[in-house]
Amino acid sequence: RFSTMDRSRVLVLFLVAVLCVPSSDGANILAIMTVPSPSHHIWNRVWMEALVDRGHNLTVVTQDKDTSRANLTYVLLENVYPTLFKDGASNYVEMSKESALRTVFSFLDYYDSVCEGALASKGLDVIRAYPKEFKFDLVIYDYGCGPCLLPLLHKFNYPPLVSLTPFNNPPYSVDVVGGHKQFAYTPYFALNYDSKMNFQQRAYNTLLCLLSSAYALLI
């Protein structure tokens, strides 16, 4: 599993790489947040505030409402949460009771609903209305809920892209940021297995991981 220590190391390496840019040469950065989650927003806000304090200018496309300040502008995708919870479509309590196999599909369907809400948000029109000549030096992308908003790269003439996430457990993470998740000892995140699995557990774990990766490519 991607341990707390591993997550901390990834965050430290990311911050060292980005914060080494001299503050006198402040970058214009677009941050695209795909995961509707207050806890994700708290995690991401740490590096956002750090970059602003270093003299960089951030425009943040997000589902979680926050207060803009100098050099930190939030563009709210206001329709994501209403879409998720429309007619009880997303019930976190019920989702927590699902089998690991069902989780493969329900989580990725959840990502699809996030995209639907984002595309229906007036906030997306705000960022799309930026002039074509507007330049972003860097795009930072929380890829947790998929590539729905990545066409913004084309809008702004493909600036360099840095992908990150506070939740690196899904097996398809390796397709985005590299690394490995060997099925023989890395359990699918919805399973209560540790790294020591018997043959039957490894076979079931492999099935779930392959299904998750394949389904992520389809939606």
mmCIF file of C-alpha atoms in Angstrom:
data_model
loop_
_atom_site.group_PDB
_atom_site.id
_atom_site.type_symbol
_atom_site.label_atom_id
_atom_site.label_comp_id
_atom_site.label_asym_id
_atom_site.label_seq_id
_atom_site.Cartn_x
_atom_site.Cartn_y
_atom_site.Cartn_z
ATOM 1 C CA ARG A 1 0.000 0.000 0.000
ATOM 2 C CA PHE A 2 0.999 3.585 -0.516
ATOM 3 C CA SER A 3 1.907 4.398 3.087
ATOM 4 C CA THR A 4 1.603 7.717 4.873
ATOM 5 C CA MET A 5 5.394 8.011 4.772
ATOM 6 C CA ASP A 6 5.401 7.410 1.000
ATOM 7 C CA ARG A 7 2.744 10.087 0.483
ATOM 8 C CA SER A 8 4.757 12.505 2.591
ATOM 9 C CA ARG A 9 7.890 11.835 0.542
ATOM 10 C CA VAL A 10 6.024 12.418 -2.732
ATOM 11 C CA LEU A 11 4.623 15.712 -1.427
ATOM 12 C CA VAL A 12 8.049 16.829 -0.205
ATOM 13 C CA LEU A 13 9.681 16.023 -3.557
ATOM 14 C CA PHE A 14 6.929 17.873 -5.414
ATOM 15 C CA LEU A 15 7.215 20.952 -3.228
ATOM 16 C CA VAL A 16 11.009 20.979 -3.481
ATOM 17 C CA ALA A 17 10.815 20.784 -7.287
ATOM 18 C CA VAL A 18 8.234 23.544 -7.659
ATOM 19 C CA LEU A 19 9.308 25.843 -4.848
ATOM 20 C CA CYS A 20 12.876 25.948 -6.143
ATOM 21 C CA VAL A 21 11.610 28.310 -8.857
ATOM 22 C CA PRO A 22 12.827 31.739 -7.719
ATOM 23 C CA SER A 23 10.039 33.856 -6.275
ATOM 24 C CA SER A 24 11.292 36.830 -8.304
ATOM 25 C CA ASP A 25 10.237 34.917 -11.430
ATOM 26 C CA GLY A 26 6.682 34.111 -10.344
ATOM 27 C CA ALA A 27 4.902 31.573 -12.512
ATOM 28 C CA ASN A 28 1.299 31.744 -13.662
ATOM 29 C CA ILE A 29 -0.138 28.369 -12.637
ATOM 30 C CA LEU A 30 -3.447 26.666 -13.397
ATOM 31 C CA ALA A 31 -4.492 24.089 -10.791
ATOM 32 C CA ILE A 32 -7.223 21.642 -11.842
ATOM 33 C CA MET A 33 -8.819 19.778 -8.954
ATOM 34 C CA THR A 34 -11.024 16.849 -9.965
ATOM 35 C CA VAL A 35 -11.966 15.277 -6.626
ATOM 36 C CA PRO A 36 -14.962 16.689 -4.711
ATOM 37 C CA SER A 37 -13.665 16.138 -1.208
ATOM 38 C CA PRO A 38 -12.999 18.586 1.640
ATOM 39 C CA SER A 39 -10.074 16.439 2.813
ATOM 40 C CA HIS A 40 -8.490 16.507 -0.654
ATOM 41 C CA HIS A 41 -8.992 20.250 -0.767
ATOM 42 C CA ILE A 42 -7.246 20.706 2.591
ATOM 43 C CA TRP A 43 -4.277 18.631 1.360
ATOM 44 C CA ASN A 44 -4.056 20.517 -1.938
ATOM 45 C CA ARG A 45 -4.486 23.914 -0.316
ATOM 46 C CA VAL A 46 -1.205 23.423 1.571
ATOM 47 C CA TRP A 47 0.921 23.488 -1.585
ATOM 48 C CA MET A 48 -1.304 26.134 -3.182
ATOM 49 C CA GLU A 49 -0.713 28.524 -0.284
ATOM 50 C CA ALA A 50 3.005 27.686 -0.312
ATOM 51 C CA LEU A 51 3.286 28.543 -4.006
ATOM 52 C CA VAL A 52 1.422 31.820 -3.528
ATOM 53 C CA ASP A 53 3.698 32.708 -0.622
ATOM 54 C CA ARG A 54 6.637 32.157 -2.982
ATOM 55 C CA GLY A 55 5.294 34.783 -5.357
ATOM 56 C CA HIS A 56 3.463 32.592 -7.859
ATOM 57 C CA ASN A 57 -0.040 33.288 -9.172
ATOM 58 C CA LEU A 58 -2.580 30.446 -9.009
ATOM 59 C CA THR A 59 -5.926 29.985 -10.706
ATOM 60 C CA VAL A 60 -7.679 26.985 -9.146
ATOM 61 C CA VAL A 61 -10.558 25.142 -10.828
ATOM 62 C CA THR A 62 -12.269 23.230 -8.020
ATOM 63 C CA GLN A 63 -15.539 21.790 -6.719
ATOM 64 C CA ASP A 64 -14.835 22.896 -3.151
ATOM 65 C CA LYS A 65 -15.721 26.470 -2.284
ATOM 66 C CA ASP A 66 -12.991 28.644 -0.809
ATOM 67 C CA THR A 67 -12.138 32.325 -0.525
ATOM 68 C CA SER A 68 -9.935 33.896 -3.178
ATOM 69 C CA ARG A 69 -7.138 36.242 -2.166
ATOM 70 C CA ALA A 70 -4.270 38.044 -3.815
ATOM 71 C CA ASN A 71 -2.608 35.716 -6.363
ATOM 72 C CA LEU A 72 -4.999 32.859 -5.503
ATOM 73 C CA THR A 73 -8.215 32.769 -7.532
ATOM 74 C CA TYR A 74 -10.756 29.980 -7.068
ATOM 75 C CA VAL A 75 -13.050 29.121 -9.986
ATOM 76 C CA LEU A 76 -15.911 27.069 -8.536
ATOM 77 C CA LEU A 77 -17.464 24.148 -10.412
ATOM 78 C CA GLU A 78 -20.732 24.665 -8.600
ATOM 79 C CA ASN A 79 -22.733 21.837 -10.157
ATOM 80 C CA VAL A 80 -20.538 18.890 -9.146
ATOM 81 C CA TYR A 81 -21.894 18.257 -5.642
ATOM 82 C CA PRO A 82 -25.566 18.720 -6.694
ATOM 83 C CA THR A 83 -25.027 16.222 -9.526
ATOM 84 C CA LEU A 84 -23.437 13.685 -7.195
ATOM 85 C CA PHE A 85 -26.204 13.823 -4.624
ATOM 86 C CA LYS A 86 -29.132 14.261 -6.998
ATOM 87 C CA ASP A 87 -31.881 11.755 -6.156
ATOM 88 C CA GLY A 88 -29.538 10.047 -3.700
ATOM 89 C CA ALA A 89 -27.253 8.923 -6.515
ATOM 90 C CA SER A 90 -24.171 8.944 -4.268
ATOM 91 C CA ASN A 91 -24.595 7.625 -0.759
ATOM 92 C CA TYR A 92 -21.253 7.320 1.011
ATOM 93 C CA VAL A 93 -22.680 5.164 3.814
ATOM 94 C CA GLU A 94 -24.116 2.648 1.371
ATOM 95 C CA MET A 95 -20.968 2.718 -0.752
ATOM 96 C CA SER A 96 -18.928 1.788 2.314
ATOM 97 C CA LYS A 97 -20.980 -1.412 2.645
ATOM 98 C CA GLU A 98 -20.350 -2.565 -0.910
ATOM 99 C CA SER A 99 -18.231 -5.553 -1.820
ATOM 100 C CA ALA A 100 -14.781 -4.900 -3.230
ATOM 101 C CA LEU A 101 -15.963 -6.115 -6.640
ATOM 102 C CA ARG A 102 -18.880 -3.686 -6.672
ATOM 103 C CA THR A 103 -16.547 -0.894 -5.560
ATOM 104 C CA VAL A 104 -14.599 -1.230 -8.817
ATOM 105 C CA PHE A 105 -17.649 -0.061 -10.755
ATOM 106 C CA SER A 106 -19.327 2.275 -8.268
ATOM 107 C CA PHE A 107 -16.195 4.367 -7.749
ATOM 108 C CA LEU A 108 -15.595 4.797 -11.459
ATOM 109 C CA ASP A 109 -19.282 5.592 -12.029
ATOM 110 C CA TYR A 110 -18.820 8.193 -9.317
ATOM 111 C CA TYR A 111 -15.958 9.714 -11.316
ATOM 112 C CA ASP A 112 -18.248 9.820 -14.348
ATOM 113 C CA SER A 113 -20.854 11.761 -12.339
ATOM 114 C CA VAL A 114 -18.157 14.214 -11.230
ATOM 115 C CA CYS A 115 -17.342 14.868 -14.881
ATOM 116 C CA GLU A 116 -21.010 15.348 -15.721
ATOM 117 C CA GLY A 117 -21.358 17.942 -12.971
ATOM 118 C CA ALA A 118 -18.147 19.727 -13.953
ATOM 119 C CA LEU A 119 -19.181 20.048 -17.594
ATOM 120 C CA ALA A 120 -22.561 21.465 -16.527
ATOM 121 C CA SER A 121 -21.020 24.108 -14.238
ATOM 122 C CA LYS A 122 -20.934 27.821 -15.008
ATOM 123 C CA GLY A 123 -17.475 27.865 -13.443
ATOM 124 C CA LEU A 124 -16.159 25.897 -16.408
ATOM 125 C CA ASP A 125 -17.494 28.625 -18.697
ATOM 126 C CA VAL A 126 -15.492 31.139 -16.658
ATOM 127 C CA ILE A 127 -12.162 29.429 -17.273
ATOM 128 C CA ARG A 128 -13.062 28.686 -20.908
ATOM 129 C CA ALA A 129 -13.767 32.391 -21.428
ATOM 130 C CA TYR A 130 -10.145 33.290 -20.679
ATOM 131 C CA PRO A 131 -8.563 34.821 -23.807
ATOM 132 C CA LYS A 132 -6.603 32.510 -26.095
ATOM 133 C CA GLU A 133 -3.427 34.503 -25.544
ATOM 134 C CA PHE A 134 -3.635 34.064 -21.754
ATOM 135 C CA LYS A 135 -0.532 32.143 -20.742
ATOM 136 C CA PHE A 136 -0.173 29.562 -17.995
ATOM 137 C CA ASP A 137 3.402 28.470 -17.310
ATOM 138 C CA LEU A 138 2.338 25.256 -15.584
ATOM 139 C CA VAL A 139 -0.737 23.092 -14.972
ATOM 140 C CA ILE A 140 -0.991 21.117 -11.729
ATOM 141 C CA TYR A 141 -3.615 18.407 -11.929
ATOM 142 C CA ASP A 142 -5.170 16.275 -9.190
ATOM 143 C CA TYR A 143 -6.000 13.313 -11.411
ATOM 144 C CA GLY A 144 -8.049 11.389 -8.835
ATOM 145 C CA CYS A 145 -11.345 11.555 -10.754
ATOM 146 C CA GLY A 146 -10.038 11.181 -14.263
ATOM 147 C CA PRO A 147 -9.090 13.298 -17.293
ATOM 148 C CA CYS A 148 -12.414 15.081 -17.845
ATOM 149 C CA LEU A 149 -10.941 18.587 -17.517
ATOM 150 C CA LEU A 150 -7.645 17.965 -19.302
ATOM 151 C CA PRO A 151 -8.917 19.546 -22.558
ATOM 152 C CA LEU A 152 -8.083 22.813 -20.785
ATOM 153 C CA LEU A 153 -4.492 21.971 -21.724
ATOM 154 C CA HIS A 154 -5.434 22.458 -25.370
ATOM 155 C CA LYS A 155 -7.214 25.692 -24.516
ATOM 156 C CA PHE A 156 -3.997 27.123 -23.069
ATOM 157 C CA ASN A 157 -1.609 25.717 -25.686
ATOM 158 C CA TYR A 158 -0.305 22.737 -23.710
ATOM 159 C CA PRO A 159 1.757 24.127 -20.829
ATOM 160 C CA PRO A 160 3.831 21.613 -18.815
ATOM 161 C CA LEU A 161 1.666 19.265 -16.725
ATOM 162 C CA VAL A 162 2.343 17.977 -13.203
ATOM 163 C CA SER A 163 -0.072 15.300 -11.941
ATOM 164 C CA LEU A 164 -0.581 14.594 -8.253
ATOM 165 C CA THR A 165 -3.040 13.085 -5.792
ATOM 166 C CA PRO A 166 -3.349 12.600 -2.030
ATOM 167 C CA PHE A 167 -4.902 9.166 -2.761
ATOM 168 C CA ASN A 168 -2.539 7.047 -4.823
ATOM 169 C CA ASN A 169 -4.098 3.659 -4.023
ATOM 170 C CA PRO A 170 -6.140 2.944 -7.195
ATOM 171 C CA PRO A 171 -4.189 0.610 -9.518
ATOM 172 C CA TYR A 172 -4.584 2.922 -12.534
ATOM 173 C CA SER A 173 -2.447 5.530 -10.733
ATOM 174 C CA VAL A 174 0.641 3.942 -12.254
ATOM 175 C CA ASP A 175 -0.648 4.851 -15.723
ATOM 176 C CA VAL A 176 -0.506 8.527 -14.733
ATOM 177 C CA VAL A 177 2.448 8.958 -12.393
ATOM 178 C CA GLY A 178 4.421 5.759 -12.939
ATOM 179 C CA GLY A 179 5.708 3.372 -10.317
ATOM 180 C CA HIS A 180 4.205 -0.045 -9.801
ATOM 181 C CA LYS A 181 1.500 -1.861 -7.901
ATOM 182 C CA GLN A 182 2.433 -5.521 -8.044
ATOM 183 C CA PHE A 183 -0.761 -7.515 -7.591
ATOM 184 C CA ALA A 184 1.075 -10.251 -5.680
ATOM 185 C CA TYR A 185 1.631 -8.000 -2.663
ATOM 186 C CA THR A 186 -0.237 -4.712 -3.253
ATOM 187 C CA PRO A 187 -3.913 -5.170 -2.334
ATOM 188 C CA TYR A 188 -6.740 -3.358 -4.077
ATOM 189 C CA PHE A 189 -7.727 -0.447 -1.822
ATOM 190 C CA ALA A 190 -11.204 -1.843 -1.007
ATOM 191 C CA LEU A 191 -9.829 -5.172 0.250
ATOM 192 C CA ASN A 192 -8.921 -5.881 3.859
ATOM 193 C CA TYR A 193 -5.756 -7.710 2.827
ATOM 194 C CA ASP A 194 -2.190 -6.913 3.757
ATOM 195 C CA SER A 195 0.890 -7.591 1.636
ATOM 196 C CA LYS A 196 0.948 -11.281 2.599
ATOM 197 C CA MET A 197 -1.834 -12.917 0.581
ATOM 198 C CA ASN A 198 -2.511 -16.572 -0.140
ATOM 199 C CA PHE A 199 -3.004 -17.798 -3.712
ATOM 200 C CA GLN A 200 -6.777 -17.335 -3.709
ATOM 201 C CA GLN A 201 -6.470 -13.798 -2.353
ATOM 202 C CA ARG A 202 -3.821 -12.910 -4.926
ATOM 203 C CA ALA A 203 -6.011 -14.227 -7.743
ATOM 204 C CA TYR A 204 -9.009 -12.184 -6.536
ATOM 205 C CA ASN A 205 -6.819 -9.121 -6.016
ATOM 206 C CA THR A 206 -5.413 -9.442 -9.550
ATOM 207 C CA LEU A 207 -8.941 -9.670 -10.975
ATOM 208 C CA LEU A 208 -10.052 -6.503 -9.168
ATOM 209 C CA CYS A 209 -6.959 -4.526 -10.163
ATOM 210 C CA LEU A 210 -7.216 -5.527 -13.823
ATOM 211 C CA LEU A 211 -10.936 -4.725 -13.892
ATOM 212 C CA SER A 212 -10.326 -1.352 -12.285
ATOM 213 C CA SER A 213 -7.592 -0.413 -14.756
ATOM 214 C CA ALA A 214 -9.604 -1.611 -17.766
ATOM 215 C CA TYR A 215 -12.814 0.128 -16.665
ATOM 216 C CA ALA A 216 -10.922 3.355 -16.018
ATOM 217 C CA LEU A 217 -9.826 3.344 -19.667
ATOM 218 C CA LEU A 218 -13.401 2.863 -20.879
ATOM 219 C CA ILE A 219 -15.243 5.636 -19.035
#
